[in-house]
Coordinates of C-alpha atoms and ligand atoms in Angstrom, one line a residue:
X1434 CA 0.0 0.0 0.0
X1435 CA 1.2 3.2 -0.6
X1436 CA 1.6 5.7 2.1
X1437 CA -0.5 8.5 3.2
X1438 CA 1.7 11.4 3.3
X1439 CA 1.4 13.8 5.9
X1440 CA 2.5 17.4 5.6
X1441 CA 3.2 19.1 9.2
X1442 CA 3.5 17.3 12.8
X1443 CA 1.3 19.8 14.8
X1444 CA -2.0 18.9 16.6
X1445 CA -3.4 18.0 13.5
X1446 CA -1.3 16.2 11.6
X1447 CA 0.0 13.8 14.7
X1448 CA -3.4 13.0 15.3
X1449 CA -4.3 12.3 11.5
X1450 CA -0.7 10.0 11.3
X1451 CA -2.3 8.0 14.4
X1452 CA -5.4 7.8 13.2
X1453 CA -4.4 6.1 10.0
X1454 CA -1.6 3.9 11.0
X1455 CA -4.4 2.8 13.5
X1456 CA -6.7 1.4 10.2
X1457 CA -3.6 -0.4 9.2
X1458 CA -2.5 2.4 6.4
X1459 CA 1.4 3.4 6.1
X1460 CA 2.1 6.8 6.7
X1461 CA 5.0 9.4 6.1
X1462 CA 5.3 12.2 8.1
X1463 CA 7.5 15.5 7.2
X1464 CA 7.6 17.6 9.8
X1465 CA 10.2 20.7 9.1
X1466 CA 11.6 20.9 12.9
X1467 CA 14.0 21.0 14.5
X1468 CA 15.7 21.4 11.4
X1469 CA 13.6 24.7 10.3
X1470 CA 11.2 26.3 12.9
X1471 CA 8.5 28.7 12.3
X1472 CA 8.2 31.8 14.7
X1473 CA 7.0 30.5 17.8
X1474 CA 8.2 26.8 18.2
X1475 CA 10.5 26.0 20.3
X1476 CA 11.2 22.4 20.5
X1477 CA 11.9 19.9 17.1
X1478 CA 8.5 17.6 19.7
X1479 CA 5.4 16.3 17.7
X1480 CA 1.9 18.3 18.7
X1481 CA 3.9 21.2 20.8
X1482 CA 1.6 23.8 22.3
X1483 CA 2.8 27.2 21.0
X1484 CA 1.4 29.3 23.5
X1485 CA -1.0 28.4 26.7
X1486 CA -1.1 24.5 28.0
X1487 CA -4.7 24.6 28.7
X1488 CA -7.6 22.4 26.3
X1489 CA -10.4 24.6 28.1
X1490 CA -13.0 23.4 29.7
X1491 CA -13.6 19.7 30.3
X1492 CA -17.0 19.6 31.0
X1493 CA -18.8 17.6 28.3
X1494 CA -22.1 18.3 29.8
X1495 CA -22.4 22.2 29.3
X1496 CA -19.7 23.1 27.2
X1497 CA -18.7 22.5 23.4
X1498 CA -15.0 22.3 23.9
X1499 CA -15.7 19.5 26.5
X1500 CA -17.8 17.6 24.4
X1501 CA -15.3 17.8 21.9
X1502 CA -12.9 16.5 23.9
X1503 CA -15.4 13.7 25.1
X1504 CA -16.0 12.7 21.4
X1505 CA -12.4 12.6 20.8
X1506 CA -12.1 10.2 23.9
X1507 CA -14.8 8.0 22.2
X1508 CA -13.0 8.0 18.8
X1509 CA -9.3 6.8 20.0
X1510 CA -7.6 10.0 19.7
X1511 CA -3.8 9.7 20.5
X1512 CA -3.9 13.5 21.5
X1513 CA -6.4 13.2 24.2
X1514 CA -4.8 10.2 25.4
X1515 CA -1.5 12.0 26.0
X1516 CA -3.5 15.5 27.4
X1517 CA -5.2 12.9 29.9
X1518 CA -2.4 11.1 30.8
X1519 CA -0.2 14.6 31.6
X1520 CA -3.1 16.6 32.9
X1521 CA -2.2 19.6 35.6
X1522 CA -4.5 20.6 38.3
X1523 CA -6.3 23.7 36.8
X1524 CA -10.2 23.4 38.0
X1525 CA -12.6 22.7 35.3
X1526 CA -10.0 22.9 32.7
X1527 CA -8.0 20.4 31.4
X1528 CA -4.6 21.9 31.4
X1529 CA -1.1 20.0 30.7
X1530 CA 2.4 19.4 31.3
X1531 CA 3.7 20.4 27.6
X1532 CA 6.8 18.4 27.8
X1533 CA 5.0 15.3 29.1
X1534 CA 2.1 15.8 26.5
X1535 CA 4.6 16.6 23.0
X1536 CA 7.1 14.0 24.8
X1537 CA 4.1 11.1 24.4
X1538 CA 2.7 11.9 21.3
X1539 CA 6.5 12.0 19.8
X1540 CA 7.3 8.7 21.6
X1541 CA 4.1 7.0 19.9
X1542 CA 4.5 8.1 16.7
X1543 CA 8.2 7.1 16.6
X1544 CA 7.7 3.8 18.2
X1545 CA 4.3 3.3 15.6
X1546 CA 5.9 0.8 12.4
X1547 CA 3.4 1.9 10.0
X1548 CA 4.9 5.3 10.5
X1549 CA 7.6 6.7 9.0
X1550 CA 9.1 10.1 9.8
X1551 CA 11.2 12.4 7.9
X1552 CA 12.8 15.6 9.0
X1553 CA 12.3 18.1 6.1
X1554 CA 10.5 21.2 4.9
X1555 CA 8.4 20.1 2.4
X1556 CA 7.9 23.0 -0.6
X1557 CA 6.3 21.3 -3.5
X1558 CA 4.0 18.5 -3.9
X1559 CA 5.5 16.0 -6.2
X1560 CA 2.8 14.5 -8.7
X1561 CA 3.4 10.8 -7.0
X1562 CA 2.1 11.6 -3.7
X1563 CA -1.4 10.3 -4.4
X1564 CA -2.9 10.7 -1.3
X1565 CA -1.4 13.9 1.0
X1566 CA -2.6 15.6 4.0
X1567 CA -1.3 19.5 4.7
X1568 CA -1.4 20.3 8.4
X1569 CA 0.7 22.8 8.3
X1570 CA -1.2 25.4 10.6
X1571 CA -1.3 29.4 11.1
X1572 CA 2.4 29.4 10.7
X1573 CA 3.2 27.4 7.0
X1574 CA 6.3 27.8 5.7
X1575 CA 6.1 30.3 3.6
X1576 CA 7.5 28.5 0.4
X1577 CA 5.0 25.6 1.1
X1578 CA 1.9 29.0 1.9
X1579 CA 3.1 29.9 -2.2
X1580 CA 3.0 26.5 -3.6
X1581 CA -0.8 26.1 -2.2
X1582 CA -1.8 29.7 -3.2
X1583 CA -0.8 28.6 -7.0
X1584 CA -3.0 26.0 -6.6
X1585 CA -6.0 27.2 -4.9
X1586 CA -5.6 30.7 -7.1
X1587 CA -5.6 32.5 -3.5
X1588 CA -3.5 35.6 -3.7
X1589 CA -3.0 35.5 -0.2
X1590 CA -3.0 32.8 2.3
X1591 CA -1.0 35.0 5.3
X1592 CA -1.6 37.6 6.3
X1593 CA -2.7 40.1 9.5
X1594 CA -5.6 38.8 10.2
X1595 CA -8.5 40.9 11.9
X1596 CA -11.5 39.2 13.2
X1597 CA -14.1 40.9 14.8
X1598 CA -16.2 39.4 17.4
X1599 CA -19.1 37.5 17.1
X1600 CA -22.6 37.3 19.2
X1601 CA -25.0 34.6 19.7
X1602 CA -28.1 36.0 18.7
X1603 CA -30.4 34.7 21.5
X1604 CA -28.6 37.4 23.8
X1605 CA -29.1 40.3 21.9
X1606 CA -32.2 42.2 23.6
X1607 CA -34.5 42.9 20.8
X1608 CA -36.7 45.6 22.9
X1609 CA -33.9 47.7 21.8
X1610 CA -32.4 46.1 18.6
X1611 CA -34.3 45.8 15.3
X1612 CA -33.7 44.0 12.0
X1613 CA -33.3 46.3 8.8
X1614 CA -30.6 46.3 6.1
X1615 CA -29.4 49.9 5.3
X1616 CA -32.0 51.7 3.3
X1617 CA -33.7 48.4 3.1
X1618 CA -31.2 47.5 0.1
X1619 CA -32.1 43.4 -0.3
X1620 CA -29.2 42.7 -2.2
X1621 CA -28.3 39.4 -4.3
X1622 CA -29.0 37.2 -1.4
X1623 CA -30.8 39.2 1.5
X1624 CA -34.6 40.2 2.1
X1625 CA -34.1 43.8 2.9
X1626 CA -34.1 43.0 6.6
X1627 CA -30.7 41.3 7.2
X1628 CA -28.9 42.7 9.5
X1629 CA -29.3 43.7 13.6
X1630 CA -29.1 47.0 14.1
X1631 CA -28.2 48.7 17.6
X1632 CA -28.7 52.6 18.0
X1633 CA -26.8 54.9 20.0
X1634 CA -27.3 58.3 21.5
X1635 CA -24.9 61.0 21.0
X1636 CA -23.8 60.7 24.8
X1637 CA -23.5 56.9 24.7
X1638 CA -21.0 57.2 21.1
X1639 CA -18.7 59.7 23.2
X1640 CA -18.5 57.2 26.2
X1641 CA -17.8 54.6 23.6
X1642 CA -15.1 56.1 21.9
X1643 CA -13.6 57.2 24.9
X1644 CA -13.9 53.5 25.7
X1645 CA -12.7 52.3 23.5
X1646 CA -9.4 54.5 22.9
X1647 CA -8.5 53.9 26.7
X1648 CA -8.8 50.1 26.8
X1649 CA -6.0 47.9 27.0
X1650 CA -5.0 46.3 23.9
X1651 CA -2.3 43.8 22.7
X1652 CA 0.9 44.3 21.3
X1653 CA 2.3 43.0 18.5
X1654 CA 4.2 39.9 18.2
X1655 CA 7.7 40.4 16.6
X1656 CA 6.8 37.8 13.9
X1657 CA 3.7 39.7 13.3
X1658 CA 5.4 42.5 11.9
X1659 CA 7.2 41.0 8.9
X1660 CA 3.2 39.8 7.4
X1661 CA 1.2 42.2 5.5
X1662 CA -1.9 44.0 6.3
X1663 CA -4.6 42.5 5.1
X1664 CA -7.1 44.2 3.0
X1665 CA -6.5 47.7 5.2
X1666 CA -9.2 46.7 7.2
X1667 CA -8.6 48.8 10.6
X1668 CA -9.1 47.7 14.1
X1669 CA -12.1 49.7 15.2
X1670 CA -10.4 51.6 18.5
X1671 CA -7.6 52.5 15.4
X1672 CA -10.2 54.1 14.0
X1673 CA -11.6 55.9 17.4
X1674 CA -8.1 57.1 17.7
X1675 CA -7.6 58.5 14.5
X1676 CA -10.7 60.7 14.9
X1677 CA -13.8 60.8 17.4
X1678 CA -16.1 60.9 14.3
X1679 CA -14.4 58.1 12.5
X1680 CA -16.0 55.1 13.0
X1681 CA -19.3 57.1 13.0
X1682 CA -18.4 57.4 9.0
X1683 CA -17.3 54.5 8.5
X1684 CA -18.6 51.2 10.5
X1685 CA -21.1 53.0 12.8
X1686 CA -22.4 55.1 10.4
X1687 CA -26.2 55.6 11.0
X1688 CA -27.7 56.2 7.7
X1689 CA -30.5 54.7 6.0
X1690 CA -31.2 53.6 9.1
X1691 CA -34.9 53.7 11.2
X1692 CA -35.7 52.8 14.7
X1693 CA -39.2 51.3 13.9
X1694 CA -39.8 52.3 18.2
X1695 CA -38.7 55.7 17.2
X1696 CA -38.9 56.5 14.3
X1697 CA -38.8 60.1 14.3
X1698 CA -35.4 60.3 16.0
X1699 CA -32.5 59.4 14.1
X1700 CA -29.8 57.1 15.8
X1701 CA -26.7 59.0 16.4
X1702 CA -24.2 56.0 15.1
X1703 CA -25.8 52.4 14.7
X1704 CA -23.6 49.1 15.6
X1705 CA -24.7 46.4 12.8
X1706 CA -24.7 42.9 13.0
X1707 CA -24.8 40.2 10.2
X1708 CA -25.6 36.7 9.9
X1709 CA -22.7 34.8 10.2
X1710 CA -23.5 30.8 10.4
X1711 CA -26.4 29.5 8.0
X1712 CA -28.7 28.5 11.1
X1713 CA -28.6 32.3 11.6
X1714 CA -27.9 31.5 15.6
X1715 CA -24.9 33.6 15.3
X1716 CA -23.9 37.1 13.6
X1717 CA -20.7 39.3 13.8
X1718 CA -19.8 42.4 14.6
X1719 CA -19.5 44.6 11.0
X1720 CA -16.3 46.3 11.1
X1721 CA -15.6 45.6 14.9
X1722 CA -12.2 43.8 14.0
X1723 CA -10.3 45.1 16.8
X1724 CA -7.1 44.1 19.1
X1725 CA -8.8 45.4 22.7
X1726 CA -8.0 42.1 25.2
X1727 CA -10.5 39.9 25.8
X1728 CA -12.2 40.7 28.5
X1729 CA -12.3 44.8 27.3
X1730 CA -13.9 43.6 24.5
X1731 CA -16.8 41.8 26.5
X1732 CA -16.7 44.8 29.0
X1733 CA -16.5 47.6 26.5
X1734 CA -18.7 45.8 24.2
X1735 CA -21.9 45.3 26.3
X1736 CA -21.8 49.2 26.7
X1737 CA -24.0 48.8 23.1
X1738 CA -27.4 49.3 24.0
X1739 CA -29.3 45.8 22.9
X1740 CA -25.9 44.1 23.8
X1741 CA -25.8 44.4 27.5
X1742 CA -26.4 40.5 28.2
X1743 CA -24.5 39.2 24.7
X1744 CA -22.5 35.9 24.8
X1745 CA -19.9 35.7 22.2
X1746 CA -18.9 32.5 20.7
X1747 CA -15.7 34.5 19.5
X1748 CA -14.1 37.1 20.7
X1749 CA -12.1 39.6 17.9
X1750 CA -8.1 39.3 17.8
X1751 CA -5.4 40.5 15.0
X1752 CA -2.5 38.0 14.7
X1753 CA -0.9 36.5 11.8
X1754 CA -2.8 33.4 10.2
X1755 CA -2.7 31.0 7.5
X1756 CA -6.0 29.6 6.4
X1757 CA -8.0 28.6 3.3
X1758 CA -11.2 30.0 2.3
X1759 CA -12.4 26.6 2.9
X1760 CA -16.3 26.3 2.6
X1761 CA -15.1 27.6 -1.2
X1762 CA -12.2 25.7 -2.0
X1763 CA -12.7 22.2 -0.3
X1764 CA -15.6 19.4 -0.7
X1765 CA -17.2 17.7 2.4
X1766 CA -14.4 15.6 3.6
X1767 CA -11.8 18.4 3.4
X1768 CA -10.6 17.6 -0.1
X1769 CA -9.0 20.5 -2.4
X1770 CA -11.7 20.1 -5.3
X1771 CA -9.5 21.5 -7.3
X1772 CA -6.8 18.4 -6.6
X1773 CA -8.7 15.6 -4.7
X1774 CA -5.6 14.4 -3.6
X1775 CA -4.7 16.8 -1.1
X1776 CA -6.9 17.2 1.7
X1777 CA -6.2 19.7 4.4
X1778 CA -6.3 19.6 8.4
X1779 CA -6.0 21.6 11.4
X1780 CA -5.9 25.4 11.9
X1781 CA -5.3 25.8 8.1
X1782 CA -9.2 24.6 7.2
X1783 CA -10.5 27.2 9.4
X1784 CA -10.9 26.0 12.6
X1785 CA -9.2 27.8 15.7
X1786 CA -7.2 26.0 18.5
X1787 CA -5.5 23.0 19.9
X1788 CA -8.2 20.5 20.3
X1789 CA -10.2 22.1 17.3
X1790 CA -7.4 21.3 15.2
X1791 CA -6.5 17.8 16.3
X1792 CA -9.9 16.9 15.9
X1793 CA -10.0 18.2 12.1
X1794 CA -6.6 15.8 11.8
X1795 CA -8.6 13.0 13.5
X1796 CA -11.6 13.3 10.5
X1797 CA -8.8 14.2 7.9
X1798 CA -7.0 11.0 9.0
X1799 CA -10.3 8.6 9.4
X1800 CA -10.9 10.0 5.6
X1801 CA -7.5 9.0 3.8
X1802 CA -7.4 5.9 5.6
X1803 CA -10.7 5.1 4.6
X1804 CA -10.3 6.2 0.8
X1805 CA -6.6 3.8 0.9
X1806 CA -8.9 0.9 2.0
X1807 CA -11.6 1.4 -0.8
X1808 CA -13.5 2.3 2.1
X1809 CA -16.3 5.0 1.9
X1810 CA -15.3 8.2 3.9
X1811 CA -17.8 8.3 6.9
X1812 CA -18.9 11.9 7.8
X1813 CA -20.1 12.4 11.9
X1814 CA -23.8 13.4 12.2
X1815 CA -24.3 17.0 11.8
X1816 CA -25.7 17.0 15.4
X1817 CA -22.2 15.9 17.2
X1818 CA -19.4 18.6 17.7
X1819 CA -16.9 16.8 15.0
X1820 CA -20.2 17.2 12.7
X1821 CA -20.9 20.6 13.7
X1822 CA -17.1 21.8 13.1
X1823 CA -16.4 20.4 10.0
X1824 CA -19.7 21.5 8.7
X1825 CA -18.2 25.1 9.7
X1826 CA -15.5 24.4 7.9
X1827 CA -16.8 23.0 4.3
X1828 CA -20.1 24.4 4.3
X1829 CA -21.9 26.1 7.3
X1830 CA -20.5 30.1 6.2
X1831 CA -23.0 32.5 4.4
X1832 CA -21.5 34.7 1.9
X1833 CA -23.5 37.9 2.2
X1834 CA -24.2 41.0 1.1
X1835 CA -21.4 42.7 1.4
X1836 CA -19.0 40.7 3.3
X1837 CA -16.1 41.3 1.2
X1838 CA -13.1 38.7 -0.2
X1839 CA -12.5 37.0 3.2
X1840 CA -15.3 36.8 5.0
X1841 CA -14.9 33.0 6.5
X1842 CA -12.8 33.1 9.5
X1843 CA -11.4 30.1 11.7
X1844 CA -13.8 30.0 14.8
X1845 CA -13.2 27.7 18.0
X1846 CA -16.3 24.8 18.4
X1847 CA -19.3 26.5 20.2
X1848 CA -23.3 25.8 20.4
X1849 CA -23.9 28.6 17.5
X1850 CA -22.5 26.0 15.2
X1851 CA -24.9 23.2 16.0
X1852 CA -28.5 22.4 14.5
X1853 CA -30.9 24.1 17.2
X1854 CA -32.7 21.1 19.4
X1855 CA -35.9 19.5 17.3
X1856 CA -38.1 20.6 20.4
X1857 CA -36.7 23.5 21.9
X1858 CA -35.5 23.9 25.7
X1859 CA -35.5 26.1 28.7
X1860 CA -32.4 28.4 28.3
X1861 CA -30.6 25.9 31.3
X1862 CA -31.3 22.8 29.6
X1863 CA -30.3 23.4 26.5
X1864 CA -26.6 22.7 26.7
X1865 CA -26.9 19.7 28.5
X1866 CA -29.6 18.3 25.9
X1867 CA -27.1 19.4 23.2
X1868 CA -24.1 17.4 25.0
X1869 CA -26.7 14.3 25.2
X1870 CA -27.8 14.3 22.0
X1871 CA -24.5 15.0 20.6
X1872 CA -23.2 11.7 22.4
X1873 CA -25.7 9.5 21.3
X1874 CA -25.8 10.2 17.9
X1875 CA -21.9 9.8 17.6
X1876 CA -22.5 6.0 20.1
X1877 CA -25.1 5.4 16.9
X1878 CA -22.8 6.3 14.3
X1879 CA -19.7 4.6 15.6
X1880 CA -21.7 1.8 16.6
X1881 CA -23.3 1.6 13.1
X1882 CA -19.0 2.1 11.5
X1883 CA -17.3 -1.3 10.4
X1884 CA -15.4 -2.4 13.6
X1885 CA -11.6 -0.9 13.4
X1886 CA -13.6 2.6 13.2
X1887 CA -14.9 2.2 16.5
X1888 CA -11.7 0.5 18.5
Ligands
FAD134 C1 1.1 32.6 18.2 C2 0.0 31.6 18.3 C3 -0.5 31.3 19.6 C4 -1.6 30.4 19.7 N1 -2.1 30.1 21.0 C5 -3.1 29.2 21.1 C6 -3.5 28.8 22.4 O1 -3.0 29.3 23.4 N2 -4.5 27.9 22.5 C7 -5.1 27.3 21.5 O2 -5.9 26.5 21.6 N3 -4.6 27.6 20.2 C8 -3.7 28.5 20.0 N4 -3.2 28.9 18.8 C9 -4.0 28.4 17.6 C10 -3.8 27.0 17.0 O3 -4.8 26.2 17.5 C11 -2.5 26.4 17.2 O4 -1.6 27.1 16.4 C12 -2.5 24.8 16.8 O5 -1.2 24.4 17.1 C13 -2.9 24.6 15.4 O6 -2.7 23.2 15.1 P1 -2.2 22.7 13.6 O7 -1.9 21.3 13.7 O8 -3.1 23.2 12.6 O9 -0.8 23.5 13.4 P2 0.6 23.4 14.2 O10 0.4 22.8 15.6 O11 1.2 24.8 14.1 O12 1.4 22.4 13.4 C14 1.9 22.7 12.1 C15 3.2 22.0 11.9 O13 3.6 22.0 10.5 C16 5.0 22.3 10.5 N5 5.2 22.8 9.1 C17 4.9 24.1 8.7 N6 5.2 24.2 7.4 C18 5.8 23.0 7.0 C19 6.4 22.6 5.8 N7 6.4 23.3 4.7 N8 7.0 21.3 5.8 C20 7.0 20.5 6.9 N9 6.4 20.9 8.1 C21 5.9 22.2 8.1 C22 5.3 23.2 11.6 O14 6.6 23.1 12.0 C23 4.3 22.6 12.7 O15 4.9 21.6 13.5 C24 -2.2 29.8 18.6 C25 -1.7 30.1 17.3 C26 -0.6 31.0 17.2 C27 0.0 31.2 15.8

């Protein structure tokens, strides 16, 4: 049999060399350290954790990242296994001893026969490799980041990327918000009424700007400085600081805008919101890409009148990224239509973090494998969080009105990404039947998988 090869030995693409040697498929694996780094490794280890140790919450009853991580138990993944076995004290969270956690997953794969592991910074992608999976994360070697922007026709694949935040829409308080697009324009694809639109008074614009030029922001990483700027688009407190009517003319701008409570009185700026996920259960922030911290952006943010009680399934950040505009460019199990033989995994599909990526490796992996052994590739329900998060990835975005060339942006796992429940439930129920039902159907489907798919 011919191997599987294997681009990148991050979260993604250790989990996707386990998953397949596991099915009984060979596997290469090139992996570019120690030999050549990227910006922030440190170590020539398999799966290391460039920045915090933590996985997030464990709690696979209440919380999407810890039914992730429960699904990923259920599956046989090799990088919960080591995260479980090297686990730190850290409360709800499941936190770990980096060394102990890259140290394992290096020692399996090395010690795995149907592995094989070269050392080398792979640029091209020679015509032989028939079956290849590129897990080479935010930080691809440039060269490699060229080769695939040929291919996809991408100009661009790194760049400064600015996200802004995003909202679950049951938070929003719609005795002050209302649904209208500007001047009720419907657009190719909208009904007139598209996006959310939060008014402010002229006192409540000056405490925002002031707000928003005092809070703390983050500085720049060094290796952030060398990428280009993408599109121009400004973080929003850039724009507060460059002029206290700015963002009023630009993002905030109120016209063509009515209050149908008021309509007589004109907003002073308006903060819209547009659909962002097909289910419509979550929308973003227009022109709110920002690099405030965290928690200012939840503090300064639910200043907005209509936003005082929002929960945000992602928070806005600027950092350097590599990623694919993915619902476009790839088919439904993470295939390059373009060149079926490459399939992608990991941060570089659009998804965002550690456990995120791994699990994208863990489908990408359970794919090839599959494919090698003229099996059919077996997608997880739509109902599960593997289902939900690839579905993100290959075909959950809306391209809307206006959203501009890069509108898809990698997004951790979160409830806005899942099919609402069949029969509703009260607001603190509804997690918990998410989790449930999210569990049983992935029990049905590995249950119903031939029987190395469910060792
Ligand atoms: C600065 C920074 C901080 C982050 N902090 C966090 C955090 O705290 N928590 C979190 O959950 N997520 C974090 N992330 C996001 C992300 O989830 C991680 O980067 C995660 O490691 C992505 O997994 P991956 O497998 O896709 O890529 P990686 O884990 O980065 O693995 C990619 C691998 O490919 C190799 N490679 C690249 N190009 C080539 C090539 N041409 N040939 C051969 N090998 C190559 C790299 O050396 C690397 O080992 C951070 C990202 C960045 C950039």
């Amino acid at each position: 049999m011919n191997p599987v090869h294997i681009i990148g030995g991050g979260l993604a693409g250790s989990e996707a060399a386990w998953q397949i040697a596991r099915r009984g498929v060979p596997v290469l694996l090139h992996e570019m350290r120690p030999e050549r780094s990227t910006a922030v490794h440190k170590t020539g280890q398999f799966a290391e954790l460039v920045c915090s140790n933590s996985f997030r919450s464990d709690d696979a009853e209440a919380s999407a990242i810890g039914l992730l991580h429960a699904e990923m138990r259920r599956l046989g993944s090799l990088v919960m296994r080591a995260a479980d076995a090297h686990k730190l004290p850290a409360g709800g969270a499941l936190a770990v001893d980096r060394e102990g956690f890259a140290g394992a997953i290096t020692a399996t794969l090395e010690g795995e026969p149907l592995i094989e592991i070269r050392r080398d910074e792979v640029v091209s992608l020679p015509p032989e490799w028939d079956s290849v999976i590129v897990a080479t994360g935010p930080l691809t070697s440039p060269a490699l980041a060229e080769t695939i922007g040929a291919l996809t026709g991408e100009s661009a694949l790194a760049f400064f990327d600015a996200i802004a935040p995003i909202v679950h829409r049951e938070t929003i308080d719609f005795d002050i918000a209302w649904f209208q697009s500007r001047y009720d324009k419907a657009g190719p694809a909208g009904s007139g009424a598209d996006y959310i639109n939060c008014p402010l008074t002229r006192p409540q614009y000056e405490d925002f700007v002031d707000a928003l030029v005092a809070g703390d922001k983050i500085e720049f990483h060094d290796f952030e400085t060398v990428t280009p700027y993408f599109d121009g688009c400004l973080p929003i407190e850039v724009m507060a600081e460059r002029g206290r009517e700015t963002p009023r003319h630009g993002p905030m701008k109120p016209f063509g805008l009515t209050d149908p409570r008021h309509p007589a009185t004109k907003p002073y700026a308006v903060v819209q919101l547009r659909q962002d996920n097909k289910l419509g259960t979550l929308f973003n922030m227009v022109g709110f890409q920002t690099k405030l911290k965290h928690a200012e952006q939840v503090r300064i943010f639910r200043t907005i009148p209509g936003l005082a009680k929002a929960e945000f399934a992602r928070l806005g950040g600027l950092h350097r990224n590599t990623f694919l505009n993915s619902p476009k460019l790839l088919d439904a199990t993470l295939r390059l239509k373009a060149m079926p033989r490459l399939r992608f995994a990991g941060q570089i599909t659009g998804c965002e973090g550690y456990v995120e990526s791994a699990a994208i490796g863990l489908l990408a992996g359970s794919f090839a494998a599959a494919e090698r052994r003229g099996e059919e590739p077996r997608l997880p329900p739509p109902t599960t969080a593997h289902g939900a998060l690839i579905g993100h990835i290959t075909g959950g975005h809306v391209e809307t009105i206006d959203s501009g060339a890069r509108s898809f942006q990698p997004m951790n796992i979160n409830f806005g990404l899942f099919p609402p429940l069949r029969h509703g439930a009260a607001r603190d129920s509804k997690k918990p039947a998410l989790c449930a039902r999210a569990l049983g159907d992935l029990d049905a489907w590995i249950g119903a998988a031939v029987p190395h798919a469910a060792e």
